[in-house]
Short mmCIF file of C-alpha atoms in Angstrom, two decimals:
data_model
loop_
_atom_site.label_atom_id
_atom_site.label_comp_id
_atom_site.label_asym_id
_atom_site.label_seq_id
_atom_site.Cartn_x
_atom_site.Cartn_y
_atom_site.Cartn_z
CA MET A 1 -20.58 1.60 -41.44
CA ASP A 2 -21.82 -1.84 -41.07
CA GLY A 3 -21.80 -3.92 -37.88
CA LEU A 4 -18.73 -5.90 -38.76
CA GLY A 5 -16.62 -2.65 -39.24
CA VAL A 6 -17.89 -1.28 -35.83
CA SER A 7 -17.08 -4.45 -34.04
CA THR A 8 -13.64 -4.43 -35.54
CA LEU A 9 -13.00 -0.80 -34.44
CA GLU A 10 -14.20 -1.64 -30.89
CA ARG A 11 -11.84 -4.65 -30.81
CA GLN A 12 -9.00 -2.50 -31.96
CA SER A 13 -9.83 0.12 -29.31
CA ASP A 14 -10.10 -2.40 -26.54
CA LYS A 15 -6.87 -3.89 -27.48
CA ALA A 16 -5.24 -0.43 -27.48
CA ASP A 17 -6.43 0.27 -24.06
CA ASN A 18 -5.47 -3.14 -22.58
CA PRO A 19 -1.83 -3.51 -21.72
CA GLY A 20 -2.05 -7.15 -22.42
CA MET A 21 -1.58 -10.56 -20.56
CA LEU A 22 2.09 -9.60 -19.66
CA PHE A 23 0.96 -6.82 -17.42
CA GLU A 24 -1.94 -8.72 -15.90
CA TYR A 25 0.07 -11.65 -14.73
CA ALA A 26 3.31 -9.36 -13.79
CA LEU A 27 0.81 -7.41 -11.59
CA LYS A 28 -0.64 -10.58 -9.99
CA PHE A 29 2.85 -12.03 -9.25
CA LEU A 30 4.04 -8.66 -8.05
CA LEU A 31 1.24 -8.43 -5.26
CA LEU A 32 2.07 -11.98 -4.22
CA SER A 33 5.79 -11.51 -4.37
CA ALA A 34 5.59 -8.14 -2.39
CA PHE A 35 3.42 -9.94 0.36
CA LEU A 36 5.95 -12.69 0.66
CA GLU A 37 8.78 -10.40 0.81
CA LEU A 38 7.14 -8.42 3.54
CA ILE A 39 6.59 -11.57 5.67
CA LEU A 40 9.82 -13.54 4.94
CA TYR A 41 12.28 -10.65 4.64
CA ARG A 42 11.29 -7.43 6.39
CA LEU A 43 9.38 -9.16 9.32
CA ALA A 44 10.87 -12.76 9.63
CA SER A 45 14.44 -11.55 9.60
CA ARG A 46 13.76 -8.77 12.13
CA LEU A 47 11.94 -11.47 14.24
CA GLY A 48 15.08 -13.64 14.04
CA MET A 49 17.16 -10.56 15.40
CA HIS A 50 14.68 -10.18 18.17
CA MET A 51 15.06 -13.88 19.00
CA SER A 52 18.71 -14.07 18.74
CA LYS A 53 19.14 -15.62 22.16
CA LEU A 54 16.74 -18.38 21.33
CA ALA A 55 18.50 -19.05 17.99
CA GLU A 56 21.92 -19.36 19.72
CA LYS A 57 20.48 -22.19 21.93
CA SER A 58 18.57 -24.02 19.17
CA GLU A 59 20.29 -24.86 15.88
CA ALA A 60 16.79 -25.58 14.25
CA VAL A 61 15.58 -22.16 15.08
CA ARG A 62 18.69 -20.58 13.66
CA LEU A 63 18.43 -22.55 10.55
CA THR A 64 14.79 -21.76 10.10
CA PHE A 65 15.23 -17.99 10.39
CA THR A 66 18.40 -18.13 8.16
CA THR A 67 16.34 -19.99 5.39
CA LEU A 68 13.38 -17.64 5.68
CA SER A 69 15.77 -14.53 5.44
CA SER A 70 17.49 -16.09 2.39
CA LEU A 71 14.13 -16.70 0.68
CA GLY A 72 13.02 -13.21 1.60
CA PHE A 73 16.14 -11.67 0.03
CA ILE A 74 15.48 -13.62 -3.21
CA LEU A 75 11.90 -12.40 -3.14
CA LEU A 76 13.12 -8.79 -2.63
CA ASN A 77 15.00 -9.12 -6.02
CA VAL A 78 12.09 -10.72 -7.73
CA THR A 79 9.74 -8.00 -6.33
CA SER A 80 12.21 -5.22 -7.67
CA LEU A 81 12.35 -6.77 -11.17
CA LEU A 82 8.60 -7.17 -11.35
CA LEU A 83 8.08 -3.60 -10.16
CA PHE A 84 10.41 -2.35 -12.97
CA LEU A 85 8.49 -4.52 -15.42
CA VAL A 86 5.02 -3.20 -14.36
CA LEU A 87 6.18 0.34 -14.19
CA PHE A 88 7.80 0.06 -17.63
CA ILE A 89 4.61 -1.14 -19.17
CA LEU A 90 2.60 1.58 -17.35
CA LEU A 91 4.88 4.40 -18.58
CA ILE A 92 4.52 2.93 -22.22
CA GLN A 93 0.82 3.03 -21.82
CA LYS A 94 1.02 6.67 -20.46
CA LEU A 95 3.01 7.77 -23.60
CA ARG A 96 0.26 6.40 -25.92
CA GLN A 97 -3.07 8.18 -26.60
CA SER A 98 -5.36 5.67 -24.77
CA VAL A 99 -7.85 5.63 -21.86
CA TRP A 100 -4.73 5.10 -19.75
CA SER A 101 -3.41 8.58 -20.46
CA GLY A 102 -3.60 11.27 -17.75
CA SER A 103 -3.17 15.04 -17.41
CA PHE A 104 0.39 15.03 -16.04
CA ASP A 105 1.80 12.20 -18.07
CA ARG A 106 4.78 14.09 -19.53
CA LEU A 107 5.85 15.32 -16.09
CA LEU A 108 5.16 11.98 -14.54
CA VAL A 109 7.15 9.99 -17.11
CA SER A 110 10.08 12.31 -16.78
CA ALA A 111 10.22 12.11 -13.06
CA VAL A 112 9.73 8.41 -12.81
CA SER A 113 12.36 7.77 -15.54
CA LEU A 114 14.77 10.03 -13.37
CA LEU A 115 14.00 7.93 -10.35
CA MET A 116 14.59 4.62 -12.20
CA ALA A 117 17.86 6.03 -13.49
CA LEU A 118 19.00 7.20 -9.98
CA THR A 119 18.10 3.69 -8.63
CA VAL A 120 20.32 1.99 -11.26
CA VAL A 121 23.16 4.33 -10.71
CA TYR A 122 22.89 3.89 -6.87
CA LEU A 123 23.01 0.19 -7.23
CA ILE A 124 26.44 0.64 -8.85
CA PHE A 125 27.68 3.51 -6.86
CA PRO A 126 26.03 3.52 -3.37
CA PRO A 127 24.79 7.02 -2.48
CA ALA A 128 26.06 9.28 0.28
CA MET A 129 23.76 11.49 2.31
CA LEU A 130 23.45 13.92 -0.52
CA GLY A 131 22.24 11.14 -2.88
CA SER A 132 19.82 9.96 -0.30
CA VAL A 133 18.30 13.50 -0.01
CA ILE A 134 18.02 13.85 -3.79
CA TYR A 135 16.31 10.35 -4.06
CA ASN A 136 13.78 11.26 -1.29
CA LEU A 137 12.98 14.53 -3.00
CA VAL A 138 12.37 13.06 -6.38
CA SER A 139 10.24 10.20 -4.84
CA LEU A 140 8.15 12.75 -3.00
CA ALA A 141 7.65 14.95 -6.10
CA ILE A 142 6.47 11.85 -7.94
CA LEU A 143 3.91 11.02 -5.22
CA LEU A 144 2.71 14.65 -5.31
CA ILE A 145 2.26 14.67 -9.14
CA LEU A 146 0.23 11.28 -8.83
CA THR A 147 -1.77 12.89 -6.03
CA ALA A 148 -2.58 15.81 -8.25
CA GLU A 149 -3.62 13.57 -11.12
CA PHE A 150 -5.88 11.49 -8.65
CA LEU A 151 -7.63 14.57 -7.35
CA VAL A 152 -8.40 16.02 -10.78
CA THR A 153 -9.75 12.71 -12.01
CA ARG A 154 -13.39 11.92 -11.44
CA HIS A 155 -12.99 9.87 -8.10
CA LEU A 156 -15.55 10.06 -5.29
CA TRP A 157 -14.68 12.57 -2.66
CA ARG A 158 -14.34 9.87 0.02
CA GLN A 159 -11.69 8.25 -2.13
CA ARG A 160 -9.93 11.64 -2.48
CA VAL A 161 -10.00 11.95 1.29
CA THR A 162 -8.37 8.50 1.65
CA VAL A 163 -5.56 8.97 -0.80
CA GLY A 164 -4.96 12.49 0.60
CA CYS A 165 -4.68 11.17 4.19
CA PHE A 166 -2.15 8.43 2.93
CA ILE A 167 0.06 11.04 1.19
CA LEU A 168 0.05 13.28 4.08
CA GLY A 169 1.05 10.48 6.24
CA ILE A 170 3.85 9.24 3.94
CA ALA A 171 4.87 12.85 3.63
CA GLY A 172 5.61 12.87 7.35
CA TRP A 173 8.15 10.09 6.92
CA PHE A 174 9.68 12.02 3.97
CA TYR A 175 10.13 15.09 6.06
CA TYR A 176 11.71 13.06 8.98
CA GLN A 177 14.15 11.29 6.66
CA THR A 178 15.04 14.19 4.43
CA VAL A 179 15.50 16.93 7.05
CA SER A 180 17.33 14.57 9.30
CA THR A 181 19.73 13.51 6.53
CA THR A 182 20.12 17.14 5.61
CA TYR A 183 21.10 18.27 9.05
CA GLY A 184 23.69 15.40 9.24
CA LEU A 185 25.10 16.43 5.82
CA LEU A 186 25.46 20.02 7.05
CA GLY A 187 27.00 18.90 10.35
CA ILE A 188 24.22 20.17 12.48
CA VAL A 189 23.88 18.27 15.84
CA ASN A 190 20.63 19.83 16.88
CA ALA A 191 17.36 17.93 16.09
CA PRO A 192 15.36 19.43 13.17
CA PRO A 193 12.23 21.34 14.25
CA LEU A 194 9.26 19.07 14.89
CA VAL A 195 10.90 16.23 13.32
CA HIS A 196 9.58 13.60 15.76
CA GLU A 197 6.04 15.03 16.18
CA ILE A 198 5.55 15.28 12.36
CA SER A 199 6.82 11.69 12.00
CA ARG A 200 4.29 10.60 14.56
CA VAL A 201 1.47 12.53 12.97
CA GLY A 202 2.38 10.85 9.66
CA GLU A 203 2.05 7.39 11.26
CA ALA A 204 -1.25 8.20 12.71
CA LEU A 205 -2.46 9.40 9.19
CA MET A 206 -1.17 6.15 7.61
CA VAL A 207 -3.31 4.23 10.35
CA VAL A 208 -6.23 6.30 9.69
CA SER A 209 -6.01 5.95 5.81
CA SER A 210 -5.82 2.24 6.28
CA ILE A 211 -9.15 2.34 8.00
CA LEU A 212 -10.81 4.78 5.54
CA VAL A 213 -10.09 2.35 2.63
CA LEU A 214 -12.92 0.29 3.66
CA TRP A 215 -15.22 3.16 3.60
CA SER A 216 -14.08 4.49 0.30
CA TYR A 217 -13.52 1.36 -1.65
CA GLY A 218 -14.64 -1.90 -0.06
CA SER A 219 -17.81 -1.18 1.85
CA THR A 220 -21.35 -2.30 1.10
CA SER A 221 -24.40 -0.14 1.74
CA PHE A 222 -26.76 -1.08 4.60
CA PHE A 223 -29.72 0.24 2.35
CA THR A 224 -29.00 -2.25 -0.42
CA ARG A 225 -31.76 -4.55 -1.41
CA ASN A 226 -29.38 -7.51 -1.65
CA LYS A 227 -29.99 -9.37 1.63
CA THR A 228 -26.75 -11.30 1.40
CA GLN A 229 -24.69 -8.00 1.13
CA ARG A 230 -26.66 -6.45 3.81
CA LYS A 231 -25.96 -9.48 5.98
CA TRP A 232 -22.27 -9.42 5.38
CA ALA A 233 -22.10 -5.56 6.09
CA MET A 234 -23.90 -5.99 9.40
CA THR A 235 -21.65 -9.02 10.36
CA LEU A 236 -18.52 -7.07 9.57
CA LEU A 237 -19.69 -4.02 11.53
CA VAL A 238 -20.81 -5.98 14.68
CA SER A 239 -17.83 -8.40 14.86
CA GLY A 240 -15.31 -5.69 14.00
CA GLY A 241 -16.72 -3.46 16.59
CA VAL A 242 -16.70 -6.01 19.23
CA THR A 243 -13.15 -7.01 18.40
CA PHE A 244 -12.02 -3.37 18.39
CA VAL A 245 -13.45 -2.70 21.88
CA MET A 246 -11.96 -5.88 23.29
CA LEU A 247 -8.43 -5.09 21.94
CA LEU A 248 -8.72 -1.34 23.10
CA TYR A 249 -9.37 -2.63 26.71
CA ILE A 250 -7.39 -5.89 26.70
CA ASP A 251 -4.82 -4.47 28.99
CA PHE A 252 -7.48 -3.43 31.56
CA PHE A 253 -9.17 -6.82 31.40
CA LEU A 254 -5.89 -8.71 31.84
CA SER A 255 -4.96 -6.56 34.74
CA LEU A 256 -8.10 -7.49 36.48
CA TYR A 257 -7.57 -11.24 35.90
CA SER A 258 -3.78 -11.40 36.48
CA PRO A 259 -1.19 -8.50 36.71
CA ALA A 260 1.59 -10.94 35.88
CA LEU A 261 -0.19 -11.94 32.79
CA ALA A 262 -0.90 -8.46 31.93
CA GLU A 263 2.83 -7.62 32.17
CA GLU A 264 3.84 -10.56 29.95
CA ALA A 265 1.28 -9.42 27.30
CA ARG A 266 2.86 -5.94 27.50
CA LYS A 267 6.34 -7.35 26.81
CA ALA A 268 4.99 -9.36 24.00
CA GLY A 269 3.46 -6.35 22.44
CA GLN A 270 6.62 -4.39 22.82
CA GLY A 271 8.37 -7.16 20.93
CA ILE A 272 5.87 -7.14 18.03
CA GLY A 273 6.02 -3.46 17.97
CA TRP A 274 9.92 -3.69 17.55
CA VAL A 275 9.69 -6.23 14.77
CA PHE A 276 7.07 -3.93 12.84
CA GLN A 277 9.11 -0.76 13.48
CA MET A 278 12.21 -2.37 11.96
CA GLY A 279 10.32 -3.93 9.07
CA MET A 280 7.54 -1.34 8.17
CA GLY A 281 8.43 1.67 10.12
CA TYR A 282 5.42 1.57 12.60
CA THR A 283 6.26 2.40 16.07
CA PHE A 284 3.01 1.27 17.65
CA TYR A 285 2.73 4.28 19.86
CA LEU A 286 -1.06 4.41 19.22
CA PRO A 287 -3.53 1.88 20.76
CA PHE A 288 -2.89 -1.55 19.29
CA ALA A 289 -6.70 -1.82 18.47
CA LEU A 290 -6.25 0.86 15.78
CA TYR A 291 -3.50 -0.94 14.09
CA MET A 292 -5.51 -4.07 13.97
CA ALA A 293 -8.48 -2.29 12.90
CA GLY A 294 -6.61 -0.76 9.99
CA PHE A 295 -5.01 -4.03 8.95
CA THR A 296 -8.48 -5.68 9.01
CA CYS A 297 -10.09 -2.95 6.89
CA TRP A 298 -7.09 -2.87 4.48
CA ALA A 299 -7.05 -6.75 4.15
CA TYR A 300 -10.64 -7.09 3.49
CA THR A 301 -10.80 -4.27 1.01
CA VAL A 302 -7.79 -5.45 -0.98
CA ILE A 303 -8.92 -9.14 -1.14
CA LYS A 304 -12.50 -7.94 -2.34
CA LEU A 305 -11.24 -5.70 -5.02
CA VAL A 306 -8.58 -8.08 -6.28
CA LEU A 307 -11.19 -10.83 -6.65
CA ILE A 308 -13.29 -8.57 -8.90
CA GLY A 309 -10.30 -7.38 -10.88
CA ARG A 310 -10.11 -3.71 -9.82
CA LEU A 311 -6.82 -1.98 -10.11
CA ALA A 312 -7.47 -0.17 -6.85
CA GLY A 313 -7.11 -3.53 -5.04
CA TYR A 314 -3.64 -4.00 -6.35
CA GLY A 315 -2.80 -0.39 -5.85
CA LEU A 316 -3.95 -0.33 -2.20
CA GLY A 317 -2.10 -3.67 -1.57
CA LEU A 318 1.15 -2.40 -2.79
CA MET A 319 0.97 1.03 -1.07
CA PHE A 320 0.37 -0.19 2.37
CA MET A 321 2.61 -3.36 2.13
CA ALA A 322 5.40 -0.83 1.47
CA GLY A 323 5.13 0.35 4.97
CA TYR A 324 5.59 3.72 6.58
CA ALA A 325 9.41 3.85 6.33
CA LEU A 326 10.39 3.65 2.60
CA GLN A 327 14.06 2.88 3.55
CA LEU A 328 14.64 0.53 0.52
CA SER A 329 14.30 1.79 -3.08
CA HIS A 330 11.74 -0.98 -4.15
CA LEU A 331 9.32 0.36 -1.28
CA SER A 332 9.31 3.79 -2.97
CA PHE A 333 8.46 2.11 -6.24
CA MET A 334 5.72 -0.01 -4.65
CA VAL A 335 4.03 3.26 -3.55
CA VAL A 336 4.57 4.86 -6.99
CA VAL A 337 3.06 1.91 -8.90
CA GLY A 338 0.30 1.57 -6.30
CA LEU A 339 -0.72 5.33 -6.85
CA ILE A 340 -0.54 4.95 -10.68
CA LEU A 341 -2.88 1.96 -10.42
CA MET A 342 -5.28 4.06 -8.11
CA THR A 343 -5.50 6.90 -10.81
CA LEU A 344 -6.25 4.30 -13.54
CA ASP A 345 -8.90 2.30 -11.39
CA LYS A 346 -11.90 4.06 -13.17
CA ARG A 347 -10.38 3.87 -16.66
CA GLY A 348 -9.77 0.21 -16.91
CA THR A 349 -9.54 -3.10 -15.09
CA LEU A 350 -7.78 -6.44 -15.47
CA GLY A 351 -9.22 -9.15 -17.78
CA LYS A 352 -12.00 -10.29 -15.39
CA LEU A 353 -14.33 -7.23 -15.98
CA ARG A 354 -13.83 -6.95 -19.87
CA HIS A 355 -16.45 -8.23 -22.04
CA LYS A 356 -15.11 -11.24 -24.00
CA THR A 357 -16.92 -9.73 -27.06
CA GLY A 358 -14.53 -6.87 -27.15
CA GLU A 359 -16.72 -4.06 -25.91
CA THR A 360 -15.70 -1.10 -23.82
CA VAL A 361 -14.64 -1.36 -20.29
CA VAL A 362 -17.22 -2.10 -17.65
CA TYR A 363 -17.01 -0.34 -14.32
CA SER A 364 -19.42 -0.91 -11.54
CA PRO A 365 -18.90 1.43 -8.43
CA VAL A 366 -19.21 -0.01 -5.03
CA ALA A 367 -21.62 1.73 -2.74
CA PRO A 368 -20.18 2.89 0.74
CA VAL A 369 -21.29 1.57 4.10
CA LEU A 370 -22.28 4.97 5.28
CA SER A 371 -23.85 6.06 2.03
CA GLU A 372 -26.00 9.22 1.85
CA VAL A 373 -29.60 8.78 1.95
CA ARG A 374 -31.15 10.92 -1.04
#
């Protein structure tokens, strides 16, 4: 076959493996919309509830929070529509014989289609407790299917540890929600066994997984020959370590300086914890430094991966922006779409990493901070 024929076949293969510009821009807008929805709806609206007394005294404050909540509700609907669009494109790609196909596609497509159908039905006919239990079980089954597909794909073991830690963490919330609702459905007034303990363990695992994403996806080796990368790695390690220690002992330092100031800081921390508990499900029972470390590691990794076009960046962004408590249907879909993108990370990227000449997908793995010395 001549060179022109080979080039034509490569372009056709690349086109078949690429979902297209619609998917690329829908995914970008989805990440932005989900972030703004988190800030303006789930957090700002809860903050307005927390500052209700101040809002009663000031009309400007009340109008500000009302406007932010309204914009957030619009963004919630936009995010939900974009999630359905991106998920529909992904399912279409899963049904085709392409590089985007996986080992559990038939089972996954069936389960996700069932979840989408339940979502539409529940929008028309709001579910009772039994409907909530069914919805949670179907969502958990989908996450387990995606985890199995991720584990059997050729990912690094540290990436498998990170995703496994995330799934075990989110499973703690599913246990808490499903078992508690089932007890209420059966009319049992006693608390389910270990329900609060498992929920707290799940939250801790979510925080740990948010820290591990830097190690598994976003880190740079100290042994690299690139002096710029080595400098950034050392800067991140030193500055992050100092900040972590300061946050860990901030209460002790404030107590030495002023007990009254330390008390005010504790009250402010409790207010922040309440807002995040209502918006994302985190109770902040762990030291505040751990949550900040997780947020910093997650944010750095997501920004880095998104800038180079890695699907894992979009996946990690959606998964952790959904929060710990998946109380709304679009939050469950954010985790589902995020995990699908994680499984596809090594099979393709967005347009930035594709050769413009139509060659095959280019993938360049990122070395970890604590890389093994061979």
